[in-house]
Short mmCIF file of C-alpha atoms and ligand atoms in Angstrom, two decimals:
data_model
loop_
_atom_site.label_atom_id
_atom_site.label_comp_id
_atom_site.label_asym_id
_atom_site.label_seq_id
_atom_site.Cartn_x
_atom_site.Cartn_y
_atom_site.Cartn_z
CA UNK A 1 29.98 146.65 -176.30
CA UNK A 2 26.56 146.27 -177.80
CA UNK A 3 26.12 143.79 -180.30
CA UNK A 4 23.65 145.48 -181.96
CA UNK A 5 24.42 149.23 -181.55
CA UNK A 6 28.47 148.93 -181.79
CA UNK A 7 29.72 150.62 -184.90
CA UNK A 8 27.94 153.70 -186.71
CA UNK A 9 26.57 154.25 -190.42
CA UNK A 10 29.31 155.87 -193.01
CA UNK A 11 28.89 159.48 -194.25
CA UNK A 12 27.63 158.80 -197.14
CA UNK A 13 25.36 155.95 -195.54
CA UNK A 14 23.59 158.38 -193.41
CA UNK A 15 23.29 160.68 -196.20
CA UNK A 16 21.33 158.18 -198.25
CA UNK A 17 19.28 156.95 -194.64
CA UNK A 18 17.97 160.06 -194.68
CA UNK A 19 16.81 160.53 -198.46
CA UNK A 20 15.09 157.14 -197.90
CA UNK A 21 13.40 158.11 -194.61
CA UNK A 22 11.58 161.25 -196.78
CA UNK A 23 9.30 158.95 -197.98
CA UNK A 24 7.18 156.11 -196.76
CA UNK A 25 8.76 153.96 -194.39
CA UNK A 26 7.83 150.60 -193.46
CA UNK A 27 7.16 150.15 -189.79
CA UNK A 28 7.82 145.96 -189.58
CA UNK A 29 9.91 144.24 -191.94
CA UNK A 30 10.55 140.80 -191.94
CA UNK A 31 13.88 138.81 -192.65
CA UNK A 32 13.87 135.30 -194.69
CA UNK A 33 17.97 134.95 -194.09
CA UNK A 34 19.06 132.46 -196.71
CA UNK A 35 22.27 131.58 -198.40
CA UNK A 36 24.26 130.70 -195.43
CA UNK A 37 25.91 127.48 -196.70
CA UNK A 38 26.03 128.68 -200.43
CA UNK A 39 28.28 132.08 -198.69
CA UNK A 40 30.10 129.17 -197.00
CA UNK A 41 31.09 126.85 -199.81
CA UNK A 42 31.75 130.12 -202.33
CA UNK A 43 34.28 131.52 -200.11
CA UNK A 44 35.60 128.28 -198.98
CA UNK A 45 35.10 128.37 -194.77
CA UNK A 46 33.44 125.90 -193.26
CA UNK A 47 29.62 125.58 -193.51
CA UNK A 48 29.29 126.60 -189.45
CA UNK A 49 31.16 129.61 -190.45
CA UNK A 50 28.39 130.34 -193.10
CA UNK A 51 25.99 130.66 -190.23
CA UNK A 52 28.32 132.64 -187.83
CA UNK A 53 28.70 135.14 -190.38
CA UNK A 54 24.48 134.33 -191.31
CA UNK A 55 23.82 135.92 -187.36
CA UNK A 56 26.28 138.41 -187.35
CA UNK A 57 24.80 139.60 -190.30
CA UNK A 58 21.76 139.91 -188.55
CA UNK A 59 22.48 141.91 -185.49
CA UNK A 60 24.52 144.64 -188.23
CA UNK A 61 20.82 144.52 -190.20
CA UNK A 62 19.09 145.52 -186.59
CA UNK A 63 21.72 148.24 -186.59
CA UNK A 64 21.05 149.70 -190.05
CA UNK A 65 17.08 149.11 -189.42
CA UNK A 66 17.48 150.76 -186.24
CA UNK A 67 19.20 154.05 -188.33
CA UNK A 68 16.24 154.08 -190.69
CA UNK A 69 13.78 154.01 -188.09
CA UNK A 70 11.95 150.67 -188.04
CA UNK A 71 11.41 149.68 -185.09
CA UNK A 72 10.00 146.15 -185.70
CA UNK A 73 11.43 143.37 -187.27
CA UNK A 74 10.98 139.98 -187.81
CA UNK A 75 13.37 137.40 -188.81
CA UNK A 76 12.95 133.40 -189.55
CA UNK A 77 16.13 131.65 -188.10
CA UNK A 78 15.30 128.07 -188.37
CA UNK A 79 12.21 126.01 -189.63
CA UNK A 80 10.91 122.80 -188.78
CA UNK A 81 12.49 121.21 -191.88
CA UNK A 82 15.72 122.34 -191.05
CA UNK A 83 15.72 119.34 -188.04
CA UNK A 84 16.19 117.50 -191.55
CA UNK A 85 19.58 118.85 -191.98
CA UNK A 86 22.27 116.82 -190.22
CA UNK A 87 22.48 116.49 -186.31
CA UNK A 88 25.86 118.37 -186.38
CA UNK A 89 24.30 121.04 -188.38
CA UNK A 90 21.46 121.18 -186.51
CA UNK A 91 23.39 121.46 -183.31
CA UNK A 92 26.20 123.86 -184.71
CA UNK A 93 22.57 126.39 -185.35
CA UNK A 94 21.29 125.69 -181.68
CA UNK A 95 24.67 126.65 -180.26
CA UNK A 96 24.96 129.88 -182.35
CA UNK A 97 21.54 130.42 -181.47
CA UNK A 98 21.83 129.98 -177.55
CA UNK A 99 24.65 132.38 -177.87
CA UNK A 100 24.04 135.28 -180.21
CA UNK A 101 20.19 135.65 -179.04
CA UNK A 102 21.39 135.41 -175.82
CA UNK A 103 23.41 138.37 -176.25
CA UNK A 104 20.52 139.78 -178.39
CA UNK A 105 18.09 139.47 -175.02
CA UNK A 106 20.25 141.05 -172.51
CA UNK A 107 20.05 143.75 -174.49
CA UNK A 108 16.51 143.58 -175.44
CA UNK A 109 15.55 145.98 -172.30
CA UNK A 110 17.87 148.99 -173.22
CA UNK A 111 16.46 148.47 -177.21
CA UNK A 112 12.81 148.50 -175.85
CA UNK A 113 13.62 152.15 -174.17
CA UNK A 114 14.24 153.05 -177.73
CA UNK A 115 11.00 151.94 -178.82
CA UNK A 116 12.49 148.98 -180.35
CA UNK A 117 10.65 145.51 -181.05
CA UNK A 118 12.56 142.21 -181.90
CA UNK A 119 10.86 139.25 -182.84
CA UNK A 120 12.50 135.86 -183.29
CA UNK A 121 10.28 133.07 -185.08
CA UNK A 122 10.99 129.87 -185.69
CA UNK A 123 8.83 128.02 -187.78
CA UNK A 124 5.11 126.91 -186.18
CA UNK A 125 2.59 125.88 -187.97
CA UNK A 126 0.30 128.17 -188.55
CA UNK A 127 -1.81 127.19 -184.98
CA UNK A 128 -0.47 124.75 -182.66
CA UNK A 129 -2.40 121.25 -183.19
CA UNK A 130 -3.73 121.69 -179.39
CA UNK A 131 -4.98 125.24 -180.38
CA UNK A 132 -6.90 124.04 -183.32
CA UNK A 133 -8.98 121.56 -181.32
CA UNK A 134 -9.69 124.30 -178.91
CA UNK A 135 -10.78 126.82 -181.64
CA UNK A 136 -12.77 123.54 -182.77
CA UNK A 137 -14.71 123.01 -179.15
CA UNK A 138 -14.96 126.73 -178.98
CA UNK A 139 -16.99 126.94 -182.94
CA UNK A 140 -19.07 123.73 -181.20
CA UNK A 141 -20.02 125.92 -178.17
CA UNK A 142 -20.55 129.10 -180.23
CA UNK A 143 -22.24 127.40 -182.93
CA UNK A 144 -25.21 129.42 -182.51
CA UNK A 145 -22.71 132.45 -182.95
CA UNK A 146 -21.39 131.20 -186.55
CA UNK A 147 -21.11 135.25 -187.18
CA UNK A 148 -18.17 135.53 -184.69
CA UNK A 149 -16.26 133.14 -187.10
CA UNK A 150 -14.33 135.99 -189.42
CA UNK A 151 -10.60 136.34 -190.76
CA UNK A 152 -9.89 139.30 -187.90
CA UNK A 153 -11.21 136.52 -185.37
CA UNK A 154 -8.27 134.44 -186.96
CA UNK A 155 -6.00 137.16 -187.14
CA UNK A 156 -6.42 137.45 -183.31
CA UNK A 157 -5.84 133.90 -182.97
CA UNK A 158 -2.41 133.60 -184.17
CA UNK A 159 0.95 134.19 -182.36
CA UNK A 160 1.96 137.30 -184.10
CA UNK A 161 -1.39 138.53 -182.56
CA UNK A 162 0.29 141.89 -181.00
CA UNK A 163 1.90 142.79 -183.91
CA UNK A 164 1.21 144.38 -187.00
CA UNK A 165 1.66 142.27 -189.90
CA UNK A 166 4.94 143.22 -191.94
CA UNK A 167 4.90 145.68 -194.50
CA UNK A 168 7.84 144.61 -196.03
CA UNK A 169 9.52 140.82 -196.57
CA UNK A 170 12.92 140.30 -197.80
CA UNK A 171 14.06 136.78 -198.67
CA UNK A 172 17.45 136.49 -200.13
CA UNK A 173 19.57 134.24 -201.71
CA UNK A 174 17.44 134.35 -204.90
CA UNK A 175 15.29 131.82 -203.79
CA UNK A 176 11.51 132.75 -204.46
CA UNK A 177 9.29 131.23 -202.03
CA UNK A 178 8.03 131.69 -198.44
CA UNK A 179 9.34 128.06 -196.79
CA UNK A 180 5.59 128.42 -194.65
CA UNK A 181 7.15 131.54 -192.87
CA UNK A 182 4.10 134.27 -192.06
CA UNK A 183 2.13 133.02 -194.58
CA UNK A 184 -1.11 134.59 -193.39
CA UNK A 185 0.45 138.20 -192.23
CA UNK A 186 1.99 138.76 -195.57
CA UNK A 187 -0.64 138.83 -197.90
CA UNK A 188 -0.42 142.83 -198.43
CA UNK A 189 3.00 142.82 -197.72
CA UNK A 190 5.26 144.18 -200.23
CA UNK A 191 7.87 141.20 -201.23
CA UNK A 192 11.14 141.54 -202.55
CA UNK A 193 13.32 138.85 -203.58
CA UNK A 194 17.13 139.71 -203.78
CA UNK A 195 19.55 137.28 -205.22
CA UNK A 196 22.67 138.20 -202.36
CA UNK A 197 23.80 135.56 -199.96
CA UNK A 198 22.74 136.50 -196.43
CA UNK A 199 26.27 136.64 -194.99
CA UNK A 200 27.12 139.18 -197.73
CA UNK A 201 23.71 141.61 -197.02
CA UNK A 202 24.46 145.40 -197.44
CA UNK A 203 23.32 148.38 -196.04
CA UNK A 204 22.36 148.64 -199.59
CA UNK A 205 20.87 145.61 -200.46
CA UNK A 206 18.38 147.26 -197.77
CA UNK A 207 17.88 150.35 -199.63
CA UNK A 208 17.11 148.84 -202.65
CA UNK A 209 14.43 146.78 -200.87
CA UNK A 210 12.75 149.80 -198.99
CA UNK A 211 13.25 151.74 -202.32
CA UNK A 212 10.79 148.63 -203.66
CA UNK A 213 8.74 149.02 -201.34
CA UNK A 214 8.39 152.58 -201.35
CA UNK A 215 7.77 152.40 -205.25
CA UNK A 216 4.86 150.43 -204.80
CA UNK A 217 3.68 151.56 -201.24
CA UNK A 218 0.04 153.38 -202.83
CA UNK A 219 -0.72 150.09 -204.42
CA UNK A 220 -0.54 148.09 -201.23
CA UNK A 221 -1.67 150.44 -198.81
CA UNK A 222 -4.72 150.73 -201.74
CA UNK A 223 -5.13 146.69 -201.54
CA UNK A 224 -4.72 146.85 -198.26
CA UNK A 225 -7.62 149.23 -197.04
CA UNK A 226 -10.29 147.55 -199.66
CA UNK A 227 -9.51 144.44 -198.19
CA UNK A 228 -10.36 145.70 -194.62
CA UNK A 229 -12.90 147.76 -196.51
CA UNK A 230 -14.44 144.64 -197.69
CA UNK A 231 -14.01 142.70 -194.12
CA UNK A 232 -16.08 145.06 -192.33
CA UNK A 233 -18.75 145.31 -195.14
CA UNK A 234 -19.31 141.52 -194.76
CA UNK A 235 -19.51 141.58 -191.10
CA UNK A 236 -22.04 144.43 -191.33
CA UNK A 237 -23.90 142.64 -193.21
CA UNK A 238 -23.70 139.40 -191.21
CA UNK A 239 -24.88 141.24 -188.27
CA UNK A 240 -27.90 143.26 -190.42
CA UNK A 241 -29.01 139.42 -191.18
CA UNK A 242 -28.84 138.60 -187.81
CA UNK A 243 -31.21 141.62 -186.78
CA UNK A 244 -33.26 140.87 -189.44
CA UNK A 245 -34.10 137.40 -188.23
CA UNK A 246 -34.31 138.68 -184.90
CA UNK A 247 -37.05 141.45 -185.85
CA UNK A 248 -38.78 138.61 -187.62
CA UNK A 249 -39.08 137.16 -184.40
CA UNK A 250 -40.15 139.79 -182.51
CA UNK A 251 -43.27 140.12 -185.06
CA UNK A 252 -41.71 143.47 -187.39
CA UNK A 253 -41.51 143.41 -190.44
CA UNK A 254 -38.35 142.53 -192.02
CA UNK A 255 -37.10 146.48 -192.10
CA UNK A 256 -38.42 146.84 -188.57
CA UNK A 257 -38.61 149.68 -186.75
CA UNK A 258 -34.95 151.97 -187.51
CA UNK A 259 -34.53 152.88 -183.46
CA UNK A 260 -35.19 149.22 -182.79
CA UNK A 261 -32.92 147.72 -185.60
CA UNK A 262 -29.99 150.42 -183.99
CA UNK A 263 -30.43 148.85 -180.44
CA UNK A 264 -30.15 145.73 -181.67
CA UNK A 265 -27.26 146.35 -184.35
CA UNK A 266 -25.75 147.90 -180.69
CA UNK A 267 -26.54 145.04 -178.77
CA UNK A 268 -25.42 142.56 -180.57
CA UNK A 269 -21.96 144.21 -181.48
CA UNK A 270 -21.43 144.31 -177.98
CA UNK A 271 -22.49 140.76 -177.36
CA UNK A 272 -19.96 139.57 -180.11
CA UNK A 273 -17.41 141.63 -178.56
CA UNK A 274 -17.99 139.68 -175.32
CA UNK A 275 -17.45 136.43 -176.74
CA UNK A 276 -14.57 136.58 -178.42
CA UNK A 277 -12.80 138.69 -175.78
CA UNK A 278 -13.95 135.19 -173.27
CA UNK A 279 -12.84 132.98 -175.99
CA UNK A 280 -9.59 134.94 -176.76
CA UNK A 281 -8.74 134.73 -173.12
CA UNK A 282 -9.37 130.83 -173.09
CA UNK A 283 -6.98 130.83 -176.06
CA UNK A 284 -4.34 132.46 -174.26
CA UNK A 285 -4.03 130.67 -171.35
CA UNK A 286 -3.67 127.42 -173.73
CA UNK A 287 -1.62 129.15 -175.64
CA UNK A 288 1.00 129.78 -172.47
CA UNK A 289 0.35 126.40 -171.12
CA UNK A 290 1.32 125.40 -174.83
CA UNK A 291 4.83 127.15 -174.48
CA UNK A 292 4.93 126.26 -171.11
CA UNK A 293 5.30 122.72 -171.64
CA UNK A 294 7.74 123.43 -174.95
CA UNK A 295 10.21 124.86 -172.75
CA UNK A 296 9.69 121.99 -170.21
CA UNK A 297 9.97 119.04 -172.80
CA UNK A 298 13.45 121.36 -174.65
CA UNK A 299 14.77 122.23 -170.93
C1 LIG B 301 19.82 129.85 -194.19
O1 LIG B 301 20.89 129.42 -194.97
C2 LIG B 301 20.02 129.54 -192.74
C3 LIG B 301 19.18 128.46 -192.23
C4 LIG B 301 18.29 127.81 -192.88
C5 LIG B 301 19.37 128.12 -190.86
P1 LIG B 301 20.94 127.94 -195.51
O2 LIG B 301 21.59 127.08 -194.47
O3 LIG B 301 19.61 127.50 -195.99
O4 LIG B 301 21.94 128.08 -196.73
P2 LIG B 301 21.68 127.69 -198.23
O5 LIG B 301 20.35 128.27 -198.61
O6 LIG B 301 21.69 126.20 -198.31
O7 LIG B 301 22.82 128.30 -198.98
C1 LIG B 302 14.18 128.64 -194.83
O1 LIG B 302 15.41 128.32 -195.32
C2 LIG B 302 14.25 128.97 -193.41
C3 LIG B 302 15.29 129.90 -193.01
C4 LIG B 302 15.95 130.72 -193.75
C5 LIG B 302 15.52 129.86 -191.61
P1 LIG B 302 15.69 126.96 -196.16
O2 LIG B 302 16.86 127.24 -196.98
O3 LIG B 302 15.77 125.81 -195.22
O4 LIG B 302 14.36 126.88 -197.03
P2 LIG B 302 13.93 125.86 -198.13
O5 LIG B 302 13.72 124.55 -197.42
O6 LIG B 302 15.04 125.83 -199.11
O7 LIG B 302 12.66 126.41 -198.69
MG1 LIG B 303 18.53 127.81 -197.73
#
């Protein structure tokens, strides 16, 4: 039996899925799953029980996402600080780990037919330390080229690079902060707090958080597109600068001549473009080598 897919929505469930899913839906939502040990010592179990019941939890939330329609999701499962907690703890996670995400992979194939994306992130710092230096040898070889440096250059950079940024991130447990998780991708993301333990979630808990979201969805999408609005205004104008300078060069005036200022607007788009798709590429292969030798060092 699936782990994710076994057991179906209620009547009434479905009814309200599909009251919710008339309005704005949000395509990625992300998952800060807190309140294991709290659910644990409340209902007197033991605190590995907490986090059984913590990813159990999790694969019925993939089920009621996958009702409603979104398709990506993103949860945080363990951060760096947590190798703070005790070794037993630490090793009563991995095992749980190992074995429900296990589970959660084999069936990752017959989920992807249904258009469906999982995403498991631990906690990494924003850029891995041996990516930073390379961004930093790759400014010092483009430092000519200080107008490739931008914030969609850094989105590109990051690991969540193939994804869209969430729209919508629920932490619960009542705690209100971000513990470093998607820092960066959530800055137009709509964030909802809710004060239930993890292992206690509810197909309605959910609601009420898309509900949120939905409530204020024309204020973010509005922040959203002036803040690419404004993004691709300040490259335009980094790149009219450049021409300017260039024309200078060439002996025009500053205006220059309009066909002449369009083949080199043209030109050096597509020069830009070149760059950062080498550098990108560089980045990647680190970026593999990176995980490659993770796995080796964990194996
Ligand atoms: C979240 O629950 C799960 C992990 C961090 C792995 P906690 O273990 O943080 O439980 P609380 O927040 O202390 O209740
Ligand atoms: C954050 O939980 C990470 C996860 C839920 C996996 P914590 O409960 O460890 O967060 P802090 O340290 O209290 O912020
Ligand atoms: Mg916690």
């Amino acid at each position: 039996m699936s782990w994710i897919r076994e057991g179906e929505l209620t009547i009434i469930e479905r009814f309200c899925a599909n009251i919710i899913k008339a309005g704005p839906m949000p395509k990625h939502v992300a998952f800060i799953m807190d309140g294991n040990r709290r659910y644990a010592q409340k209902c007197h179990v033991e605190r590995q029980q907490g986090h059984s019941q913590g990813f159990d939890k999790l694969a019925q939330t993939l089920r009621w996402c996958l009702n409603l329609g979104i398709r990506e999701v993103t949860v945080y499962a363990f951060s760096i600080e947590n190798f703070k907690r005790s070794k037993e703890e630490v090793d009563g996670l991995m095992d749980l780990a190992r074995q429900k995400f296990s589970r959660l992979l084999e069936e990752q194939e017959s989920l992807r037919k249904h258009g469906v994306c999982i995403r498991v992130l631990g906690d990494l710092p924003l850029l891995p330390l041996d990516i930073q230096e390379l961004i930093a040898q790759a400014m010092l070889a483009t430092r000519n080229y200080n107008n490739d440096v931008s914030e969609s250059l850094l989105d590109k950079c990051l690991y969540t690079n193939n994804s869209p940024d969430p729209d919508l991130l629920i932490r619960t447990s009542g705690e209100v902060r971000l513990s470093d998780f998607l820092l960066w991708q959530t800055s137009h993301s709509c964030l909802v707090f809710q004060s239930v333990l993890w292992p206690e979630y509810s197909f309605w808990n959910l609601c009420e958080a898309i509900l949120r979201f939905q409530m204020n969805y024309s204020a973010l999408q509005k922040a959203r597109d002036s803040y690419m609005e404004e993004r691709r205004r300040q490259q335009m104008e980094k790149d009219q600068a450049y021409v300017t300078k260039k024309l200078q060069q060439e002996g025009f005036a500053s205006h220059g001549d309009s066909r002449r200022r369009r083949t080199l607007l043209q030109k050096c788009t597509a020069m830009r473009e070149e760059r950062i798709q080498g550098f990108l590429q560089a980045l990647e292969h680190k970026r593999v080598d990176f995980f490659e030798r993770l796995c080796t060092v964990s194996a």
